[in-house]
Amino acid sequence: MTTSSYKPFRVVGLALDPIHVGTGGARLGRVDLTIVRDPVTRVPKIPGSSLAGVYRSYAAMQFEEQRANSNPSRAKPYFPDCVGQGQPDRQGQGGHCGQADCPICVTFGFARGQGGGFAGLASFTDAHVLLFPVATREGPVWVTSPGALRIVGIDCKIDDEKKIYRKNGQGASLNLGWLLLPVEQLSISDLEPRLRDLRIPDEIRNRAAVLSDKLFGHVVNSNLEVRTSVAIDPSTGAAEEGALFSFEALPRTTVLVWEVICRNPQHFKPGGQAISAQLGGKRLADADSVFEVVKTAHPYLEHLGIGGMGTRGMGRLKVVYAGDGAAAGGECQVQTAQEGDATHAAQNRPGPPQQEA
């Protein structure tokens, strides 16, 4: 049992459908409904607040199912109260229970109780794009960048911002959508094991390519999925006049990465009470057990998804890795073939003659 105050966990997800997490409004431009972007890199992301809300709902649903299965006579085996904003209705019913023995309220927080609420033991970072699929004349290629790899602890350096670095194809050119770039040979012998540790599928890992951070943002934004939709007039069954709109989404097979920071339950007493919540008969006693509560939401992400347009075939996200944030990643120096050859030659270059004693 660990006694540290907190522990970070890394989660890697693969988009099974296009994912649309909108900005909450429309704007004039190429697309009516845009998705959330990082304000600096302009690369789309899923905000941590969206992840936290979805995780809470799905974990609460799973916990409610467990209670219903263990007690068939339970009168309320339906959508649980400990989801949403937690405020009771006008009749004082519903809302977060705020009890120290509720694994949902102590993990994700609550907004009521003797202490005025509790922030929760788990917090979520934004989900960032790690590998993004782009159509090329050679089939799909998953692009990434030094900045994206740095999120998972991989130190990658490239020389030329106007080239694409791949495992094969040195000397040729490759199109990334409308953009044609020369290909540079990249020694990814160190990169591949790191991506394998993150459970990235072979077909994606073998077709990975590295771009500069500057080009990465342009390529991603130029290759987002854009759909056009229209509302149906129920009286006629035809398209409603003036109801045409378009929206954008992260395409299917995009690889996203985020972190969950779990706090040690022994260091907190919501409402002055020691945390006594249990999961599967075991008390939440450390950060690992808190993460076990968080992980109960992962099967629901794969089937119920995240974001908007869920009724239009969007949102499903499969978690391929969920574990210790320090186990995967680490230091990893990626070199071009020329640098690798030069390093190899320097290591094998004969040294000065040794003087005999």
C-alpha angles and dihedrals in degrees: 000000000000122000098194116126095239144355129206120224126194123220126191120194133190118211109235090182133019109283123221117188101168132207090237099252147045129260138187113265143071094323128034098209113038129190129237116278136190106260093225107037095027088222113141117253142170111247117237089235089062091049093048093052095047093045091052094050094048095043089050091050091051091048091049090051090052092052092047092050093048092048112032091180091061107128098216114044094154139090106340127241096228094078131085125028094329100231116135120238125253090279091054093250128133128008129113114330090216093204124151090229095056110100091200097052096044093045100044100022134241138236102221139051140089093301094049094253142314129248094220135240098263128064129181134217122211116278109244130197110258100170124013125195118233127181115238135168087261093052129264119344123189111222127201137165140218090260093052092046091049089065089067093043098261115138107210125174127189130186108212124042091201097061137074117229117216140163092245139017103062113179096020129097128239131197120227098195105300094348120092115201134177114247122235123198112249127196102222097167088119095039097054097059090051092052089045089055087057090054093244106171116256094241090058098040093050092052097046121132132185125226132178116270089248095055093040093066093048094047093048094049092046093054104044117130112257121193131186120214139173136201119246121232104230092208095057103021089227134107113295116242113257094004097111114125140160132216137185132224143177105267126246116279093030108148115223130187131198139159133235115205111204122196126214109260090212090070096057137067110184109203089001092293127118113244109260100167118138136201119199090349093306122111120238098252105152144012092275092059090050089054089052088062090049092050092058087078095060098085089052091052088057093054108023097032134195135273131021135314091049091149089055096060100273140122112042113139125183118207108222098174132026118162150091111351093215096047096071122048119021127147115340124166114204116197135184117248092255092053091047091050091048091050091047092049091049091051091051097040110120113251128226115296113271117238115237117238 
